[in-house]
mmCIF file of C-alpha atoms in Angstrom:
data_model
loop_
_atom_site.group_PDB
_atom_site.id
_atom_site.type_symbol
_atom_site.label_atom_id
_atom_site.label_comp_id
_atom_site.label_asym_id
_atom_site.label_seq_id
_atom_site.Cartn_x
_atom_site.Cartn_y
_atom_site.Cartn_z
ATOM 1 C CA MET A 1 -46.356 64.880 15.861
ATOM 2 C CA SER A 2 -43.455 67.385 14.485
ATOM 3 C CA LYS A 3 -44.460 69.974 12.017
ATOM 4 C CA LEU A 4 -41.157 70.925 10.110
ATOM 5 C CA PHE A 5 -39.803 72.644 7.503
ATOM 6 C CA TYR A 6 -38.753 71.529 3.953
ATOM 7 C CA LYS A 7 -35.976 74.589 3.865
ATOM 8 C CA ALA A 8 -34.547 72.938 7.472
ATOM 9 C CA LEU A 9 -33.801 69.511 5.487
ATOM 10 C CA ARG A 10 -31.192 71.127 3.756
ATOM 11 C CA ASN A 11 -32.893 69.463 0.430
ATOM 12 C CA SER A 12 -33.954 71.675 -1.921
ATOM 13 C CA HIS A 13 -36.473 69.224 -3.922
ATOM 14 C CA LEU A 14 -37.215 67.109 -1.520
ATOM 15 C CA LYS A 15 -41.131 68.364 -1.090
ATOM 16 C CA ASP A 16 -41.131 67.779 -4.756
ATOM 17 C CA ILE A 17 -39.734 64.153 -4.596
ATOM 18 C CA ILE A 18 -41.908 63.396 -1.578
ATOM 19 C CA ASN A 19 -45.186 64.753 -3.731
ATOM 20 C CA ASP A 20 -44.730 62.755 -6.759
ATOM 21 C CA LEU A 21 -43.754 59.738 -4.682
ATOM 22 C CA GLN A 22 -47.120 60.348 -2.508
ATOM 23 C CA MET A 23 -49.232 60.703 -5.992
ATOM 24 C CA ALA A 24 -47.531 57.738 -7.559
ATOM 25 C CA SER A 25 -47.678 55.423 -4.776
ATOM 26 C CA SER A 26 -51.137 56.096 -4.161
ATOM 27 C CA ASP A 27 -52.372 55.425 -7.618
ATOM 28 C CA LEU A 28 -51.032 51.818 -6.950
ATOM 29 C CA GLY A 29 -51.842 51.473 -3.176
ATOM 30 C CA ILE A 30 -48.468 51.394 -1.841
ATOM 31 C CA ASP A 31 -47.213 52.710 1.701
ATOM 32 C CA PHE A 32 -43.675 53.858 2.145
ATOM 33 C CA PHE A 33 -41.511 55.494 4.356
ATOM 34 C CA GLY A 34 -38.240 57.777 4.738
ATOM 35 C CA VAL A 35 -35.327 56.194 5.681
ATOM 36 C CA GLY A 36 -31.633 57.224 6.483
ATOM 37 C CA ALA A 37 -30.314 60.639 5.763
ATOM 38 C CA LEU A 38 -34.009 61.679 5.644
ATOM 39 C CA ALA A 39 -35.141 60.501 9.033
ATOM 40 C CA ARG A 40 -32.147 61.536 10.701
ATOM 41 C CA ASN A 41 -32.574 64.998 9.469
ATOM 42 C CA VAL A 42 -36.028 64.845 10.775
ATOM 43 C CA TRP A 43 -35.085 63.946 14.553
ATOM 44 C CA TYR A 44 -32.283 66.560 14.283
ATOM 45 C CA VAL A 45 -34.037 69.566 13.190
ATOM 46 C CA SER A 46 -37.555 68.351 15.516
ATOM 47 C CA ASN A 47 -34.745 69.038 18.613
ATOM 48 C CA ASN A 48 -33.315 71.753 17.319
ATOM 49 C CA GLU A 49 -29.768 70.342 15.864
ATOM 50 C CA GLN A 50 -28.280 71.171 12.896
ATOM 51 C CA PRO A 51 -28.926 68.732 9.915
ATOM 52 C CA ARG A 52 -26.205 67.207 7.754
ATOM 53 C CA GLY A 53 -26.775 67.648 3.878
ATOM 54 C CA THR A 54 -27.075 64.287 1.817
ATOM 55 C CA LYS A 55 -27.049 63.986 -1.637
ATOM 56 C CA ASP A 56 -29.802 61.411 -2.066
ATOM 57 C CA VAL A 57 -33.506 60.496 -0.448
ATOM 58 C CA ASP A 58 -33.935 57.003 0.518
ATOM 59 C CA PHE A 59 -37.696 55.780 0.629
ATOM 60 C CA ALA A 60 -38.877 52.201 1.876
ATOM 61 C CA VAL A 61 -42.020 51.029 -0.177
ATOM 62 C CA TYR A 62 -43.982 48.308 1.022
ATOM 63 C CA ILE A 63 -44.328 45.993 -2.220
ATOM 64 C CA PRO A 64 -46.348 42.732 -2.723
ATOM 65 C CA ASN A 65 -44.096 41.891 -5.704
ATOM 66 C CA THR A 66 -41.819 42.722 -8.386
ATOM 67 C CA GLU A 67 -44.411 43.538 -10.925
ATOM 68 C CA ARG A 68 -45.824 46.217 -8.809
ATOM 69 C CA TYR A 69 -42.110 47.458 -7.445
ATOM 70 C CA ASN A 70 -42.042 47.525 -11.276
ATOM 71 C CA GLU A 71 -45.790 49.338 -12.188
ATOM 72 C CA LEU A 72 -43.955 52.125 -9.456
ATOM 73 C CA LYS A 73 -40.887 53.048 -11.545
ATOM 74 C CA THR A 74 -42.638 53.005 -14.628
ATOM 75 C CA LYS A 75 -45.023 55.764 -12.864
ATOM 76 C CA LEU A 76 -42.603 57.431 -11.868
ATOM 77 C CA ILE A 77 -40.557 57.594 -15.131
ATOM 78 C CA GLU A 78 -43.563 58.253 -17.213
ATOM 79 C CA LYS A 79 -45.418 60.636 -15.566
ATOM 80 C CA TYR A 80 -42.950 62.539 -13.491
ATOM 81 C CA SER A 81 -40.145 62.301 -15.753
ATOM 82 C CA TYR A 82 -37.977 59.976 -13.719
ATOM 83 C CA LYS A 83 -35.325 58.451 -15.306
ATOM 84 C CA LYS A 84 -33.626 54.753 -14.718
ATOM 85 C CA ILE A 85 -29.640 54.643 -13.494
ATOM 86 C CA SER A 86 -28.144 52.046 -15.226
ATOM 87 C CA THR A 87 -25.834 50.941 -12.239
ATOM 88 C CA ASN A 88 -28.683 50.347 -9.649
ATOM 89 C CA GLN A 89 -32.179 49.119 -10.200
ATOM 90 C CA PHE A 90 -33.383 50.153 -6.642
ATOM 91 C CA CYS A 91 -32.692 53.873 -7.633
ATOM 92 C CA LEU A 92 -34.174 56.188 -9.980
ATOM 93 C CA MET A 93 -32.442 59.975 -10.888
ATOM 94 C CA SER A 94 -35.301 62.498 -10.298
ATOM 95 C CA PRO A 95 -35.553 65.468 -12.889
ATOM 96 C CA TYR A 96 -34.324 67.762 -10.084
ATOM 97 C CA GLY A 97 -31.157 66.182 -10.088
ATOM 98 C CA ILE A 98 -31.338 64.160 -6.633
ATOM 99 C CA PRO A 99 -31.163 60.388 -6.873
ATOM 100 C CA LEU A 100 -34.174 58.646 -5.090
ATOM 101 C CA ASP A 101 -33.624 55.294 -3.474
ATOM 102 C CA LEU A 102 -36.445 53.005 -3.621
ATOM 103 C CA LEU A 103 -36.017 50.157 -1.003
ATOM 104 C CA PRO A 104 -38.989 47.328 -1.461
ATOM 105 C CA PHE A 105 -39.729 45.359 1.157
ATOM 106 C CA GLY A 106 -42.586 43.031 2.195
ATOM 107 C CA LYS A 107 -43.855 39.835 0.230
ATOM 108 C CA ILE A 108 -41.651 40.862 -2.633
ATOM 109 C CA GLU A 109 -38.454 39.217 -0.430
ATOM 110 C CA THR A 110 -37.307 36.053 -0.039
ATOM 111 C CA LEU A 111 -37.072 33.856 2.782
ATOM 112 C CA ASP A 112 -33.816 35.447 3.592
ATOM 113 C CA ASN A 113 -35.034 39.244 3.658
ATOM 114 C CA GLU A 114 -33.171 39.895 -0.023
ATOM 115 C CA VAL A 115 -35.135 41.360 -2.965
ATOM 116 C CA THR A 116 -33.547 40.355 -6.743
ATOM 117 C CA LEU A 117 -34.907 41.805 -9.951
ATOM 118 C CA LYS A 118 -34.891 39.894 -12.892
ATOM 119 C CA GLU A 119 -33.961 42.781 -15.034
ATOM 120 C CA GLY A 120 -31.515 45.085 -15.157
ATOM 121 C CA LYS A 121 -27.437 45.409 -14.842
ATOM 122 C CA GLY A 122 -25.757 46.799 -11.687
ATOM 123 C CA LEU A 123 -26.963 46.347 -8.222
ATOM 124 C CA ILE A 124 -30.170 44.112 -8.885
ATOM 125 C CA SER A 125 -29.948 42.386 -5.304
ATOM 126 C CA ILE A 126 -30.539 43.842 -1.970
ATOM 127 C CA ASN A 127 -30.425 42.615 1.947
ATOM 128 C CA LEU A 128 -33.524 44.353 3.725
ATOM 129 C CA ASP A 129 -33.403 42.707 7.141
ATOM 130 C CA GLY A 130 -34.858 44.635 9.585
ATOM 131 C CA PHE A 131 -37.423 46.635 7.380
ATOM 132 C CA LEU A 132 -40.522 45.061 7.961
ATOM 133 C CA GLU A 133 -39.986 45.142 11.960
ATOM 134 C CA VAL A 134 -39.379 48.757 11.613
ATOM 135 C CA TYR A 135 -42.681 49.138 9.151
ATOM 136 C CA PHE A 136 -44.432 47.374 12.020
ATOM 137 C CA ASN A 137 -42.751 48.684 15.186
ATOM 138 C CA GLY A 138 -40.542 51.854 14.405
ATOM 139 C CA LEU A 139 -42.065 54.889 12.426
ATOM 140 C CA ILE A 140 -42.997 58.125 13.376
ATOM 141 C CA THR A 141 -45.210 60.530 11.645
ATOM 142 C CA THR A 142 -43.739 63.795 11.114
ATOM 143 C CA GLU A 143 -45.607 66.909 9.244
ATOM 144 C CA ILE A 144 -43.425 69.299 6.813
ATOM 145 C CA GLU A 145 -45.400 72.099 5.752
ATOM 146 C CA GLY A 146 -48.306 70.204 5.931
ATOM 147 C CA ASP A 147 -47.752 67.173 4.113
ATOM 148 C CA LYS A 148 -48.196 64.582 6.308
ATOM 149 C CA VAL A 149 -44.621 61.597 5.998
ATOM 150 C CA LYS A 150 -43.859 58.521 7.948
ATOM 151 C CA VAL A 151 -40.198 58.069 8.811
ATOM 152 C CA CYS A 152 -38.227 55.975 10.841
ATOM 153 C CA SER A 153 -37.890 56.421 14.529
ATOM 154 C CA ILE A 154 -34.456 57.194 15.229
ATOM 155 C CA PRO A 155 -33.827 53.770 17.161
ATOM 156 C CA SER A 156 -34.708 52.090 13.914
ATOM 157 C CA VAL A 157 -32.186 54.565 11.775
ATOM 158 C CA VAL A 158 -29.535 52.888 14.429
ATOM 159 C CA LEU A 159 -30.865 49.575 13.439
ATOM 160 C CA LEU A 160 -31.062 49.743 9.607
ATOM 161 C CA LYS A 161 -27.301 51.269 9.845
ATOM 162 C CA LEU A 162 -25.724 48.908 11.674
ATOM 163 C CA ILE A 163 -27.522 46.026 9.627
ATOM 164 C CA ALA A 164 -26.351 48.117 6.410
ATOM 165 C CA TYR A 165 -23.132 48.424 7.445
ATOM 166 C CA ASP A 166 -23.098 44.748 8.306
ATOM 167 C CA ASP A 167 -23.900 43.793 4.512
ATOM 168 C CA ARG A 168 -21.671 45.976 2.598
ATOM 169 C CA PRO A 169 -18.951 47.988 4.880
ATOM 170 C CA GLU A 170 -17.355 49.047 1.768
ATOM 171 C CA ASN A 171 -19.863 51.076 0.194
ATOM 172 C CA ARG A 172 -21.486 52.379 3.810
ATOM 173 C CA PRO A 173 -18.422 54.260 5.528
ATOM 174 C CA LYS A 174 -20.770 57.151 6.527
ATOM 175 C CA ASP A 175 -23.293 54.573 8.863
ATOM 176 C CA PRO A 176 -20.734 54.216 11.293
ATOM 177 C CA LEU A 177 -19.986 57.602 11.789
ATOM 178 C CA ASP A 178 -23.682 58.387 11.703
ATOM 179 C CA ILE A 179 -24.564 55.741 14.539
ATOM 180 C CA ASP A 180 -21.465 57.557 16.359
ATOM 181 C CA SER A 181 -23.644 61.137 15.781
ATOM 182 C CA ILE A 182 -27.011 59.460 17.004
ATOM 183 C CA ILE A 183 -25.553 58.032 20.126
ATOM 184 C CA GLN A 184 -23.486 61.310 20.825
ATOM 185 C CA HIS A 185 -27.034 63.032 20.607
ATOM 186 C CA TYR A 186 -29.414 60.773 21.887
ATOM 187 C CA PRO A 187 -28.709 61.101 25.814
ATOM 188 C CA ASN A 188 -29.575 64.834 25.760
ATOM 189 C CA ILE A 189 -32.269 64.835 23.046
ATOM 190 C CA GLU A 190 -34.439 62.101 24.423
ATOM 191 C CA MET A 191 -33.645 63.325 28.055
ATOM 192 C CA GLU A 192 -37.382 63.532 28.462
ATOM 193 C CA LEU A 193 -38.387 59.836 27.513
ATOM 194 C CA ILE A 194 -35.109 58.838 29.644
ATOM 195 C CA TRP A 195 -36.408 60.837 32.667
ATOM 196 C CA THR A 196 -40.392 59.653 32.228
ATOM 197 C CA GLN A 197 -39.746 56.156 31.088
ATOM 198 C CA TYR A 198 -36.457 54.854 32.528
ATOM 199 C CA THR A 199 -35.876 56.264 36.118
ATOM 200 C CA PHE A 200 -35.852 52.255 36.747
ATOM 201 C CA LEU A 201 -32.095 52.692 35.182
ATOM 202 C CA TYR A 202 -30.889 54.866 37.493
ATOM 203 C CA GLU A 203 -32.362 53.211 40.635
ATOM 204 C CA GLU A 204 -30.723 49.851 39.221
ATOM 205 C CA ASP A 205 -27.763 51.117 38.802
ATOM 206 C CA GLU A 206 -24.969 49.535 40.539
ATOM 207 C CA GLU A 207 -21.860 50.909 38.509
ATOM 208 C CA HIS A 208 -22.591 54.283 39.093
ATOM 209 C CA LEU A 209 -23.016 54.782 35.086
ATOM 210 C CA THR A 210 -23.174 58.413 34.220
ATOM 211 C CA SER A 211 -26.605 59.918 32.556
ATOM 212 C CA TYR A 212 -24.494 59.998 29.371
ATOM 213 C CA LYS A 213 -24.093 56.350 29.522
ATOM 214 C CA ILE A 214 -27.585 55.413 30.831
ATOM 215 C CA GLY A 215 -29.287 57.424 28.120
ATOM 216 C CA ILE A 216 -27.000 54.850 25.513
ATOM 217 C CA LYS A 217 -28.570 52.044 27.090
ATOM 218 C CA VAL A 218 -32.091 53.357 26.705
ATOM 219 C CA LEU A 219 -31.284 53.455 22.783
ATOM 220 C CA GLY A 220 -30.806 50.154 23.122
ATOM 221 C CA TYR A 221 -34.102 49.263 25.331
ATOM 222 C CA GLU A 222 -36.004 51.021 22.219
ATOM 223 C CA ILE A 223 -34.206 49.258 19.883
ATOM 224 C CA SER A 224 -34.950 45.848 21.673
ATOM 225 C CA LYS A 225 -38.532 47.166 20.965
ATOM 226 C CA ILE A 226 -38.451 46.882 17.720
ATOM 227 C CA ILE A 227 -36.982 43.625 17.128
ATOM 228 C CA ILE A 228 -38.673 41.601 19.859
ATOM 229 C CA LYS A 229 -40.515 39.570 18.026
ATOM 230 C CA SER A 230 -38.066 38.329 15.257
ATOM 231 C CA SER A 231 -35.311 36.179 16.986
ATOM 232 C CA GLU A 232 -33.705 35.855 13.640
ATOM 233 C CA LEU A 233 -32.978 39.843 13.855
ATOM 234 C CA THR A 234 -32.142 39.765 17.463
ATOM 235 C CA THR A 235 -29.405 37.001 16.774
ATOM 236 C CA ARG A 236 -28.230 39.112 13.894
ATOM 237 C CA ILE A 237 -28.299 42.355 15.970
ATOM 238 C CA ILE A 238 -26.465 41.001 18.658
ATOM 239 C CA HIS A 239 -23.769 39.207 16.371
ATOM 240 C CA ILE A 240 -23.005 42.871 14.669
ATOM 241 C CA LEU A 241 -22.486 44.090 18.175
ATOM 242 C CA ASN A 242 -20.445 41.442 19.539
ATOM 243 C CA LYS A 243 -18.371 41.518 16.350
ATOM 244 C CA ALA A 244 -17.437 45.337 16.854
ATOM 245 C CA ILE A 245 -16.599 44.696 20.540
ATOM 246 C CA GLU A 246 -14.087 41.738 19.772
ATOM 247 C CA LEU A 247 -12.898 44.121 16.617
ATOM 248 C CA LYS A 248 -13.419 41.257 14.298
ATOM 249 C CA SER A 249 -15.260 44.205 12.599
ATOM 250 C CA ASP A 250 -14.164 48.011 11.690
ATOM 251 C CA LEU A 251 -17.287 49.419 13.275
ATOM 252 C CA ALA A 252 -15.762 50.583 16.317
ATOM 253 C CA GLN A 253 -12.509 51.861 14.351
ATOM 254 C CA GLN A 254 -15.088 53.734 11.885
ATOM 255 C CA MET A 255 -17.258 55.560 14.378
ATOM 256 C CA ILE A 256 -14.039 57.725 15.473
ATOM 257 C CA GLN A 257 -14.718 61.177 14.387
ATOM 258 C CA ASP A 258 -12.006 62.764 16.168
ATOM 259 C CA THR A 259 -8.942 61.144 15.597
ATOM 260 C CA GLU A 260 -6.491 62.894 18.112
ATOM 261 C CA ASN A 261 -8.883 62.361 21.088
ATOM 262 C CA GLU A 262 -11.174 59.430 20.793
ATOM 263 C CA THR A 263 -10.363 55.951 20.905
ATOM 264 C CA VAL A 264 -11.079 52.409 19.570
ATOM 265 C CA GLU A 265 -11.913 51.351 23.523
ATOM 266 C CA GLN A 266 -13.995 54.052 24.103
ATOM 267 C CA LYS A 267 -16.317 53.178 21.088
ATOM 268 C CA THR A 268 -16.363 49.745 22.080
ATOM 269 C CA THR A 269 -17.366 50.820 25.497
ATOM 270 C CA ILE A 270 -20.361 52.626 24.117
ATOM 271 C CA LEU A 271 -21.259 49.133 21.784
ATOM 272 C CA LYS A 272 -21.319 47.787 25.136
ATOM 273 C CA LEU A 273 -23.711 49.871 26.310
ATOM 274 C CA LEU A 274 -25.924 49.784 23.339
ATOM 275 C CA LYS A 275 -25.647 46.241 23.380
ATOM 276 C CA THR A 276 -26.492 45.958 27.152
ATOM 277 C CA GLY A 277 -29.814 48.187 26.696
ATOM 278 C CA ILE A 278 -30.887 45.466 24.009
ATOM 279 C CA GLU A 279 -30.380 42.626 25.919
ATOM 280 C CA GLU A 280 -32.405 44.300 29.036
ATOM 281 C CA GLY A 281 -34.514 45.234 27.180
ATOM 282 C CA LEU A 282 -35.509 42.215 25.537
ATOM 283 C CA LYS A 283 -35.719 40.462 29.008
ATOM 284 C CA ASN A 284 -37.768 43.381 30.422
ATOM 285 C CA TYR A 285 -40.361 43.287 27.652
ATOM 286 C CA CYS A 286 -40.463 39.690 27.467
ATOM 287 C CA GLU A 287 -41.691 39.429 30.931
#
């Protein structure tokens, strides 16, 4: 379990928000974990990389029904001075001026992995594919100045960002860039994992892949561990990657960070390696 400092995560009131949520959720018996930028930055800082700034904080909350979700929001509003946001019923404005996204998953979801709230205006329905699988198979616990906080593992971050961008590409322009940045850093940051658990990829390599490319395949293997028990989620992730590789979506194009030195072909090659790693991992872990 890594130990971090709040200051390093570049969110001045993150400690206050986490403490508020811990107290409010504890009273109601609700479990939660950090997603998105928080989980990404925990990974970066834990490995001595520079985090990226973020204007909001996202947490997934394990909820049995809409009533319990509303109880959590009400407690944060009445006891901790949070405020509703009229355009988004899944977000509260903290008293520190930082938006708090509360993404409910669990029994509250429909069979289509959707959550629709009966009250309010603006955003009242979201798709939460993958959250339950991440909850059971893709979390880590980090310690931030004595506070133990569950967050997504980095393979879980990539998984959820692939889904989120596929659901609402017009509202998620940063997701492809985050995915690309994580993939670029992964082979170097996770070198110990690669050499302790995945040396067989070097031994079986007939294409003379670089360590960087093998690292991308390892990320795919790690994602496969999260989705392996869900055929529906597995089918969806492969479909998302196929669309991007075949340029039927703009994911590969949007992953380009340096327009002068990077090409769509390079990004589709990366996605092919990621997909290959997922498929090989699914086959390997099923045997």
